[in-house]
Each structure stands twice: as C-alpha cells, then as structure tokens.
Amino acid sequence: MITVLRIGHRPFRDKRITTHVSLVSRAFGADNVVVDEKDEILEETVNKVVKNFGGNFEIETGIEWKKYFKNFNGIKVNLTMYGINVDNRIDEIIEKTKNNDMVILVGAEKVPMDAYLMADYNIAIANQPHSEVSALAIFLDRYFKGKELQKTYEGRMNIIPMEHGKSVKFIPGEEESMKLLYNENADEKIIKHVQTVYKLAMSIGRYANADLKLIAAGSLLHDIGRTKTNGIKHATAGAQILRDKNIDDRVVNIVERHTGAGITKEEAVKLGLPERDYIPETLEEKIVAQADNLVAGDRLISLDTTLKNYNEKKLYDAAKKIKELNDELSLICGKNLDEIEKEVNNL
Ligand code: SAM
C-alpha cells in the first residue's frame, strides 16, 4: 500500500497543484492520497476522476499530518531537494517496502524540519528546486521501474490510444442509458421491458460477482435496436447505434449477442445477418442474454415457460442452448436462476 501525504495545501491557492499531486499519485501507482487541509471540492474532483476512469484510488482531506506521519506504520519518505539522490536509495526502499507500506510526503511551500527528522528517507529528485508534482511522478516511476505506465483501468470512460486524434469509449450509467433510449424514441413497451430485464440481470450479476456497470448498461440498452427494427436484426441494429455513439465495446457486445442463447455464424448467414458469431462469451453477455430469455414483455417468466415457447416454435436447438446457459449461470451464481427470479418478483 502506497500513500501520498500532501502537506501545506491551501484550498484557495493550491487547488490545481494538489489536484495534480492526487492525479499523479493515482496514475503513477499509489493507492491513496491524504491531505492536511480539509477540502471537499478537491475530494469531489478526485473521486470524479476515479469514478470515470476506474481503479480504487482514495482521497482523504483534513488530517493532522504530523501525527499521521509520526505514527505511520511503514517506511516514511520525504521528497525534498535537500535529500539524497533517488538513484542512491531507491533499491533499498524497494527492498524495505516488499513487506511494508510506504508513505511519501510532498510539501507545498516551506516544509517544517519535523518532516525531515521523522522521515526514514529524505529523497531528492536532483538537488535542485522544482515541483512536488514532478518529484512525485519521477519517484514513483523509479520505484515501479516504469511498470505503472502499463497499468490498465476499467472505468466508465476508457481512452483508446490513437496515433492522431482522440477516442474515448463510454460505459453509460443508468441515467445516461435511459437518455440514450429516449433520444432514439424508444416506446413505453421497450422501456418497461428493458427495465424488467435490468432488474433480473442486476440480481443475477450480484450473485455471479459480475461487472454491474456493464450489466446495467447492457441490459437497459439491449433492445435499443428495436427503435429501428423488431426482427432478428434488432440486436445488430442496436449495436450499430451504440458504436456510432462511442459506447464501450463490452456493452456493444452485450447488445449484439443477446438474442436467445446466441446465434452461430452459419445461423447468422441464414438469417441475413453479417457473417459472424453472435454467441454470448463474457459473463456479462451471458447474464443479459439469459435475463432477457426469462422476461416476456415486462413480466418475469420461468425457464420452463421459455423452453415451452421455443419448443412450440420448433426452435429445439435454441431451447437446448438456453437450458445449458441457465445451468451454467445457476452454477456460477450458486443459486438456481428460478430462485433469483422469485426473489426479484418479491422485491
Ligand atoms: N523550499 C521548500 C522546502 O521547504 O523544502 C520546497 C518547496 S517545493 C515548491 C514543494 C515540494 O516539492 C517539496 O516539499 C518537495 O516535496 C517537492 N520538491 C521540489 N523540488 C524537489 C526536488 N528536487 N526533489 C524532491 N522533491 C522536490
């Protein structure tokens, strides 16, 4: 666990600098930042970045820094231009923090002598004055040997690296998903249906420990294509609407692969769909597809009723796949999906 301790923060003067200290802490591999002065706006800004871009980074403001630094149970580093060159101590610090937490102190203006005396290491990133933001970034980069730059996050917004231009893909939240539906003129029938699928899918998702952000967006948006066509092509039509809006591929795939328990490449060709597999692959894709199989209109229906409906239409293969998917998910949830449906019905 790596904590950055920011002291000397003045909410009005250091707003951007302390935000940058916090964002550098997060992006370069620290787990949390603690700040001496209480600053709710700063907390909000940093929490918003975490919510949008992912990870478990935490911020706390308004702590008594001397007490915190003194009582910290682990290795204490003070970053200062007066210290020992980082390259002469970094291997020792890496070794010592294999089994210990570390706190890294950075200051704003003058840093009190107590910090120098309490620290296990006073470390300089060159013995020249510069900035807490650069000092912290270089220290963490030396500490992680550059590996922190490869770390990926699963946020609501994900940057797609590009040679030129900018591309950000989104996982819409519940409210944004509903807005997308209304913007496409989804009617009452679609809205009620997706909300029922959402309820069931979220419950299954909780039991299965699935990614609920993906399930929420995927279940609410799975039938957005019905605003264009009600036939079998509604799933690909929906996926296209979402691709055009830069929605995250994981959500797009939930939408594209939600029909029945999936459509194989051969079936797709017969149905006039672009030639590829539409089989749900990820846990979240499977959950939304199956929740949809267990909802008729805005009503939950049992697996038996679903299978009966498919068999009556002589869709025996599809019925078999739905049953298998049900068994697979029930096993993952540790509870039969029928039971989960009953719980949702009693809510
Ligand atoms: N003169 C101040 C002092 O009492 O040390 C330094 C203030 S400086 C603007 C703010 C912070 O930047 C310092 O507390 C330190 O954490 C960091 N910093 C600036 N230059 C640094 C350097 N060469 N090496 C390590 N940290 C540095």
Short mmCIF file of C-alpha atoms and ligand atoms in Angstrom, two decimals:
data_model
loop_
_atom_site.label_atom_id
_atom_site.label_comp_id
_atom_site.label_asym_id
_atom_site.label_seq_id
_atom_site.Cartn_x
_atom_site.Cartn_y
_atom_site.Cartn_z
CA MET A 1 0.00 0.00 0.00
CA ILE A 2 1.46 3.35 -1.05
CA THR A 3 0.10 6.57 0.42
CA VAL A 4 1.00 10.08 -0.67
CA LEU A 5 0.88 12.65 2.12
CA ARG A 6 0.37 16.18 0.83
CA ILE A 7 1.14 18.91 3.36
CA GLY A 8 0.83 22.69 3.22
CA HIS A 9 -2.25 22.55 1.00
CA ARG A 10 -4.11 25.85 0.82
CA PRO A 11 -7.51 25.21 -0.78
CA PHE A 12 -7.62 28.61 -2.49
CA ARG A 13 -4.03 28.86 -3.74
CA ASP A 14 -3.07 25.24 -4.37
CA LYS A 15 -6.29 23.97 -5.90
CA ARG A 16 -4.77 22.78 -9.15
CA ILE A 17 -1.41 21.71 -7.77
CA THR A 18 -2.92 19.46 -5.10
CA THR A 19 -5.32 18.06 -7.68
CA HIS A 20 -2.28 17.28 -9.82
CA VAL A 21 -0.45 15.70 -6.88
CA SER A 22 -3.51 13.49 -6.38
CA LEU A 23 -3.90 12.58 -10.04
CA VAL A 24 -0.20 11.81 -10.38
CA SER A 25 -0.44 9.63 -7.26
CA ARG A 26 -3.28 7.67 -8.87
CA ALA A 27 -1.88 7.45 -12.39
CA PHE A 28 1.64 6.51 -11.26
CA GLY A 29 0.61 3.70 -8.95
CA ALA A 30 -0.07 5.00 -5.41
CA ASP A 31 -3.18 3.72 -3.61
CA ASN A 32 -4.33 6.87 -1.86
CA VAL A 33 -3.58 10.46 -1.05
CA VAL A 34 -4.08 12.18 2.28
CA VAL A 35 -4.12 15.96 2.51
CA ASP A 36 -3.69 18.09 5.62
CA GLU A 37 -6.32 20.79 4.93
CA LYS A 38 -9.98 19.83 4.62
CA ASP A 39 -11.05 20.41 1.02
CA GLU A 40 -14.35 18.90 -0.10
CA ILE A 41 -14.07 20.29 -3.61
CA LEU A 42 -10.71 18.57 -4.06
CA GLU A 43 -12.20 15.29 -2.77
CA GLU A 44 -15.05 15.62 -5.22
CA THR A 45 -12.74 16.33 -8.18
CA VAL A 46 -10.52 13.35 -7.44
CA ASN A 47 -13.44 11.00 -6.74
CA LYS A 48 -14.99 12.01 -10.04
CA VAL A 49 -11.82 11.07 -11.91
CA VAL A 50 -11.77 7.70 -10.12
CA LYS A 51 -15.43 7.10 -10.94
CA ASN A 52 -14.92 7.95 -14.60
CA PHE A 53 -11.52 6.40 -15.23
CA GLY A 54 -11.61 3.48 -12.78
CA GLY A 55 -9.48 1.95 -10.06
CA ASN A 56 -9.78 2.03 -6.28
CA PHE A 57 -7.77 5.16 -5.54
CA GLU A 58 -8.91 7.02 -2.41
CA ILE A 59 -8.55 10.55 -1.07
CA GLU A 60 -8.91 11.88 2.46
CA THR A 61 -8.52 15.52 3.41
CA GLY A 62 -8.32 17.28 6.77
CA ILE A 63 -5.82 15.02 8.55
CA GLU A 64 -3.31 16.03 11.20
CA TRP A 65 -0.21 15.43 9.15
CA LYS A 66 2.42 15.38 11.93
CA LYS A 67 0.51 12.78 13.88
CA TYR A 68 -0.17 10.81 10.69
CA PHE A 69 3.47 10.86 9.55
CA LYS A 70 4.84 10.11 13.00
CA ASN A 71 2.52 7.18 13.64
CA PHE A 72 2.64 5.75 10.12
CA ASN A 73 3.34 2.06 10.33
CA GLY A 74 5.76 1.57 7.44
CA ILE A 75 8.50 3.29 5.50
CA LYS A 76 8.40 7.10 5.52
CA VAL A 77 9.84 9.02 2.58
CA ASN A 78 10.11 12.80 2.39
CA LEU A 79 10.67 14.18 -1.10
CA THR A 80 12.93 17.20 -0.85
CA MET A 81 15.59 18.92 -2.95
CA TYR A 82 17.87 18.74 0.12
CA GLY A 83 17.81 14.93 0.31
CA ILE A 84 19.90 12.05 -1.05
CA ASN A 85 19.69 11.37 -4.78
CA VAL A 86 16.88 8.95 -5.53
CA ASP A 87 19.12 6.61 -7.51
CA ASN A 88 21.31 6.02 -4.45
CA ARG A 89 18.42 4.84 -2.28
CA ILE A 90 15.65 3.50 -4.49
CA ASP A 91 16.77 -0.17 -4.44
CA GLU A 92 16.93 -0.10 -0.64
CA ILE A 93 13.44 1.46 -0.47
CA ILE A 94 12.07 -1.15 -2.90
CA GLU A 95 13.57 -3.91 -0.76
CA LYS A 96 12.23 -2.47 2.51
CA THR A 97 8.71 -1.98 1.14
CA LYS A 98 8.37 -5.60 -0.02
CA ASN A 99 6.70 -6.29 3.31
CA ASN A 100 5.91 -2.75 4.41
CA ASP A 101 3.59 0.05 3.47
CA MET A 102 5.12 3.35 2.39
CA VAL A 103 4.11 6.97 2.83
CA ILE A 104 5.60 9.62 0.55
CA LEU A 105 5.45 13.19 1.86
CA VAL A 106 5.37 16.14 -0.51
CA GLY A 107 5.13 19.75 0.57
CA ALA A 108 3.83 22.98 -0.86
CA GLU A 109 5.79 25.95 0.49
CA LYS A 110 8.28 25.63 3.33
CA VAL A 111 8.31 22.14 4.81
CA PRO A 112 8.83 22.09 8.63
CA MET A 113 12.02 20.46 9.91
CA ASP A 114 9.91 17.80 11.74
CA ALA A 115 9.22 16.16 8.38
CA TYR A 116 12.95 15.77 7.70
CA LEU A 117 13.58 14.33 11.14
CA MET A 118 10.66 11.92 11.18
CA ALA A 119 11.35 10.55 7.68
CA ASP A 120 13.26 7.29 7.19
CA TYR A 121 14.45 8.65 3.85
CA ASN A 122 14.86 12.24 2.63
CA ILE A 123 15.00 11.78 -1.11
CA ALA A 124 15.92 14.29 -3.80
CA ILE A 125 14.96 14.10 -7.43
CA ALA A 126 18.06 16.15 -8.34
CA ASN A 127 19.26 18.63 -5.71
CA GLN A 128 17.55 21.49 -7.46
CA PRO A 129 14.28 23.24 -6.72
CA HIS A 130 11.32 22.21 -8.88
CA SER A 131 7.88 20.90 -8.05
CA GLU A 132 6.05 18.37 -5.89
CA VAL A 133 4.21 17.09 -8.95
CA SER A 134 7.35 16.27 -10.93
CA ALA A 135 9.20 14.96 -7.86
CA LEU A 136 6.36 12.58 -7.05
CA ALA A 137 5.98 11.37 -10.63
CA ILE A 138 9.68 10.62 -11.00
CA PHE A 139 9.95 8.97 -7.61
CA LEU A 140 7.01 6.65 -8.33
CA ASP A 141 8.33 5.92 -11.81
CA ARG A 142 11.74 4.96 -10.40
CA TYR A 143 10.04 2.92 -7.69
CA PHE A 144 7.87 0.91 -10.11
CA LYS A 145 10.60 0.88 -12.79
CA GLY A 146 8.13 2.23 -15.34
CA LYS A 147 5.69 -0.68 -15.00
CA GLU A 148 2.96 1.58 -13.59
CA LEU A 149 2.63 3.15 -17.04
CA GLN A 150 1.35 -0.16 -18.45
CA LYS A 151 -1.42 -0.47 -15.89
CA THR A 152 -4.93 -0.58 -17.34
CA TYR A 153 -8.05 0.58 -15.56
CA GLU A 154 -11.63 -0.41 -16.14
CA GLY A 155 -13.51 2.81 -15.79
CA ARG A 156 -16.68 4.27 -17.14
CA MET A 157 -14.55 6.14 -19.66
CA ASN A 158 -11.77 4.33 -21.44
CA ILE A 159 -9.25 6.01 -23.68
CA ILE A 160 -8.48 4.22 -26.91
CA PRO A 161 -4.84 5.04 -27.76
CA MET A 162 -4.51 6.65 -31.18
CA GLU A 163 -1.68 7.92 -33.38
CA HIS A 164 -3.72 11.03 -34.11
CA GLY A 165 -6.93 12.42 -32.70
CA LYS A 166 -8.86 11.45 -29.58
CA SER A 167 -11.08 8.47 -28.86
CA VAL A 168 -12.85 7.79 -25.59
CA LYS A 169 -15.32 4.95 -25.15
CA PHE A 170 -18.05 5.20 -22.53
CA ILE A 171 -19.96 2.87 -20.32
CA PRO A 172 -23.17 4.82 -19.81
CA GLY A 173 -24.67 4.82 -16.32
CA GLU A 174 -28.35 4.03 -15.69
CA GLU A 175 -29.50 7.60 -16.28
CA GLU A 176 -27.40 8.00 -19.42
CA SER A 177 -28.67 4.69 -20.77
CA MET A 178 -32.27 5.82 -20.30
CA LYS A 179 -31.44 9.09 -22.03
CA LEU A 180 -29.99 7.17 -24.97
CA LEU A 181 -33.22 5.16 -25.21
CA TYR A 182 -35.43 8.26 -25.11
CA ASN A 183 -33.23 10.01 -27.68
CA GLU A 184 -33.86 7.08 -30.04
CA ASN A 185 -37.60 7.42 -29.34
CA ALA A 186 -37.94 4.09 -27.55
CA ASP A 187 -41.60 3.50 -26.76
CA GLU A 188 -43.20 2.58 -23.44
CA LYS A 189 -43.15 -1.14 -24.32
CA ILE A 190 -39.38 -1.17 -24.87
CA ILE A 191 -38.76 0.89 -21.72
CA LYS A 192 -40.83 -1.38 -19.48
CA HIS A 193 -39.24 -4.49 -20.97
CA VAL A 194 -35.63 -3.31 -20.55
CA GLN A 195 -36.30 -2.18 -17.00
CA THR A 196 -37.56 -5.66 -16.10
CA VAL A 197 -34.55 -7.30 -17.77
CA TYR A 198 -32.32 -4.83 -15.92
CA LYS A 199 -33.77 -5.82 -12.53
CA LEU A 200 -33.27 -9.51 -13.13
CA ALA A 201 -29.86 -9.15 -14.80
CA MET A 202 -28.56 -7.00 -11.92
CA SER A 203 -29.70 -9.58 -9.37
CA ILE A 204 -28.06 -12.41 -11.28
CA GLY A 205 -24.97 -10.19 -11.72
CA ARG A 206 -24.69 -9.65 -7.98
CA TYR A 207 -24.78 -13.40 -7.29
CA ALA A 208 -22.30 -14.05 -10.10
CA ASN A 209 -19.94 -11.27 -8.98
CA ALA A 210 -20.12 -9.82 -12.48
CA ASP A 211 -19.29 -6.27 -13.57
CA LEU A 212 -22.51 -4.45 -12.67
CA LYS A 213 -21.62 -1.33 -14.68
CA LEU A 214 -21.62 -3.45 -17.83
CA ILE A 215 -24.76 -5.35 -16.84
CA ALA A 216 -26.67 -2.14 -16.10
CA ALA A 217 -25.80 -0.51 -19.42
CA GLY A 218 -26.09 -3.74 -21.41
CA SER A 219 -29.48 -4.72 -20.01
CA LEU A 220 -31.00 -1.25 -20.35
CA LEU A 221 -29.68 -0.87 -23.89
CA HIS A 222 -30.06 -4.44 -25.18
CA ASP A 223 -33.20 -3.61 -27.17
CA ILE A 224 -32.30 -0.10 -28.34
CA GLY A 225 -32.23 -1.55 -31.88
CA ARG A 226 -35.98 -2.20 -31.65
CA THR A 227 -36.39 1.51 -32.31
CA LYS A 228 -35.23 0.61 -35.85
CA THR A 229 -36.50 -2.93 -36.43
CA ASN A 230 -38.33 -5.58 -34.44
CA GLY A 231 -36.93 -8.52 -36.37
CA ILE A 232 -33.88 -10.61 -35.59
CA LYS A 233 -31.70 -7.75 -36.86
CA HIS A 234 -32.63 -5.57 -33.87
CA ALA A 235 -29.54 -6.73 -31.97
CA THR A 236 -27.08 -5.76 -34.72
CA ALA A 237 -29.04 -2.53 -35.33
CA GLY A 238 -28.76 -1.71 -31.61
CA ALA A 239 -25.05 -2.49 -31.59
CA GLN A 240 -24.56 -0.13 -34.53
CA ILE A 241 -26.45 2.71 -32.80
CA LEU A 242 -24.17 2.31 -29.79
CA ARG A 243 -20.95 2.00 -31.82
CA ASP A 244 -21.81 5.27 -33.52
CA LYS A 245 -22.09 6.86 -30.07
CA ASN A 246 -18.68 5.61 -28.90
CA ILE A 247 -20.14 3.23 -26.35
CA ASP A 248 -17.64 0.77 -24.87
CA ASP A 249 -17.23 -2.42 -26.94
CA ARG A 250 -18.09 -4.58 -23.93
CA VAL A 251 -21.55 -3.00 -23.80
CA VAL A 252 -21.93 -3.16 -27.59
CA ASN A 253 -21.15 -6.88 -27.50
CA ILE A 254 -23.76 -7.50 -24.80
CA VAL A 255 -26.33 -5.87 -27.07
CA GLU A 256 -25.18 -7.63 -30.22
CA ARG A 257 -25.06 -11.08 -28.60
CA HIS A 258 -28.25 -11.05 -26.56
CA THR A 259 -30.64 -12.94 -28.82
CA GLY A 260 -31.64 -16.33 -27.37
CA ALA A 261 -28.53 -18.10 -26.20
CA GLY A 262 -26.63 -16.87 -29.22
CA ILE A 263 -26.55 -17.23 -32.97
CA THR A 264 -23.78 -19.17 -34.71
CA LYS A 265 -22.07 -17.91 -37.84
CA GLU A 266 -23.97 -20.43 -40.00
CA GLU A 267 -27.34 -19.42 -38.47
CA ALA A 268 -26.40 -15.75 -38.91
CA VAL A 269 -25.89 -16.24 -42.66
CA LYS A 270 -29.30 -17.95 -42.97
CA LEU A 271 -30.91 -15.09 -41.03
CA GLY A 272 -29.32 -12.47 -43.29
CA LEU A 273 -27.06 -11.09 -40.55
CA PRO A 274 -23.44 -10.06 -41.17
CA GLU A 275 -21.42 -13.30 -41.22
CA ARG A 276 -20.05 -13.80 -37.71
CA ASP A 277 -20.82 -15.49 -34.37
CA TYR A 278 -23.27 -13.80 -32.04
CA ILE A 279 -22.73 -16.17 -29.13
CA PRO A 280 -22.54 -14.53 -25.68
CA GLU A 281 -18.99 -15.05 -24.47
CA THR A 282 -18.35 -12.98 -21.36
CA LEU A 283 -20.18 -13.50 -18.09
CA GLU A 284 -21.99 -10.18 -18.52
CA GLU A 285 -23.06 -11.05 -22.09
CA LYS A 286 -24.41 -14.39 -20.86
CA ILE A 287 -26.29 -12.83 -17.94
CA VAL A 288 -28.07 -10.21 -20.03
CA ALA A 289 -28.96 -12.74 -22.75
CA GLN A 290 -30.42 -15.13 -20.20
CA ALA A 291 -32.23 -12.44 -18.21
CA ASP A 292 -33.85 -11.41 -21.50
CA ASN A 293 -34.83 -15.04 -22.13
CA LEU A 294 -36.62 -15.06 -18.77
CA VAL A 295 -38.67 -11.93 -19.42
CA ALA A 296 -41.73 -11.71 -21.65
CA GLY A 297 -42.78 -8.10 -22.16
CA ASP A 298 -42.47 -6.67 -18.68
CA ARG A 299 -43.09 -9.97 -16.85
CA LEU A 300 -40.64 -12.47 -15.44
CA ILE A 301 -41.31 -15.98 -16.73
CA SER A 302 -39.92 -19.30 -15.61
CA LEU A 303 -37.29 -21.21 -17.54
CA ASP A 304 -39.92 -23.92 -18.27
CA THR A 305 -42.23 -21.37 -19.89
CA THR A 306 -39.36 -20.03 -22.00
CA LEU A 307 -38.37 -23.53 -23.12
CA LYS A 308 -42.00 -24.38 -23.89
CA ASN A 309 -42.31 -21.25 -26.05
CA TYR A 310 -39.18 -22.14 -28.02
CA ASN A 311 -40.16 -25.80 -28.42
CA GLU A 312 -43.63 -24.81 -29.64
CA LYS A 313 -41.94 -22.80 -32.36
CA LYS A 314 -39.82 -25.90 -33.12
CA LEU A 315 -36.67 -23.97 -32.13
CA TYR A 316 -35.27 -27.07 -30.41
CA ASP A 317 -31.57 -26.15 -30.73
CA ALA A 318 -32.17 -22.70 -29.28
CA ALA A 319 -34.19 -24.21 -26.40
CA LYS A 320 -31.32 -26.60 -25.66
CA LYS A 321 -28.79 -23.75 -25.63
CA ILE A 322 -31.00 -21.66 -23.32
CA LYS A 323 -31.27 -24.56 -20.89
CA GLU A 324 -27.48 -25.04 -20.95
CA LEU A 325 -26.91 -21.33 -20.37
CA ASN A 326 -29.35 -21.45 -17.46
CA ASP A 327 -27.46 -24.37 -15.88
CA GLU A 328 -24.11 -22.66 -16.41
CA LEU A 329 -25.23 -19.39 -14.81
CA SER A 330 -27.05 -21.13 -11.94
CA LEU A 331 -23.79 -22.92 -11.14
CA ILE A 332 -21.80 -19.67 -11.22
CA CYS A 333 -24.40 -17.92 -9.01
CA GLY A 334 -24.55 -20.82 -6.57
CA LYS A 335 -28.31 -20.47 -6.85
CA ASN A 336 -30.84 -21.52 -9.46
CA LEU A 337 -31.92 -18.64 -11.67
CA ASP A 338 -35.56 -19.57 -10.98
CA GLU A 339 -34.89 -18.83 -7.31
CA ILE A 340 -33.29 -15.50 -8.17
CA GLU A 341 -36.34 -14.66 -10.29
CA LYS A 342 -38.59 -15.37 -7.32
CA GLU A 343 -36.54 -13.00 -5.17
CA VAL A 344 -36.82 -10.26 -7.80
CA ASN A 345 -40.57 -10.82 -8.05
CA ASN A 346 -40.97 -10.39 -4.31
CA LEU A 347 -38.99 -7.16 -4.17
N1 SAM B 1 11.69 25.10 -0.18
C1 SAM B 1 10.70 24.14 0.14
C2 SAM B 1 11.15 23.22 1.25
O1 SAM B 1 10.93 23.54 2.40
O2 SAM B 1 11.65 22.14 1.02
C3 SAM B 1 10.32 23.33 -1.11
C4 SAM B 1 9.01 23.71 -1.66
S1 SAM B 1 8.70 22.94 -3.17
C5 SAM B 1 7.90 24.16 -4.08
C6 SAM B 1 7.35 21.87 -2.80
C7 SAM B 1 7.69 20.43 -2.73
O3 SAM B 1 8.20 20.00 -3.97
C8 SAM B 1 8.71 19.99 -1.73
O4 SAM B 1 8.17 19.84 -0.46
C9 SAM B 1 9.14 18.65 -2.30
O5 SAM B 1 8.29 17.61 -1.88
C10 SAM B 1 9.00 18.85 -3.79
N2 SAM B 1 10.28 19.08 -4.47
C11 SAM B 1 10.69 20.21 -5.09
N3 SAM B 1 11.91 20.04 -5.60
C12 SAM B 1 12.29 18.80 -5.32
C13 SAM B 1 13.46 18.03 -5.58
N4 SAM B 1 14.49 18.50 -6.25
N5 SAM B 1 13.50 16.74 -5.13
C14 SAM B 1 12.47 16.21 -4.43
N6 SAM B 1 11.37 16.91 -4.16
C15 SAM B 1 11.26 18.17 -4.59
#
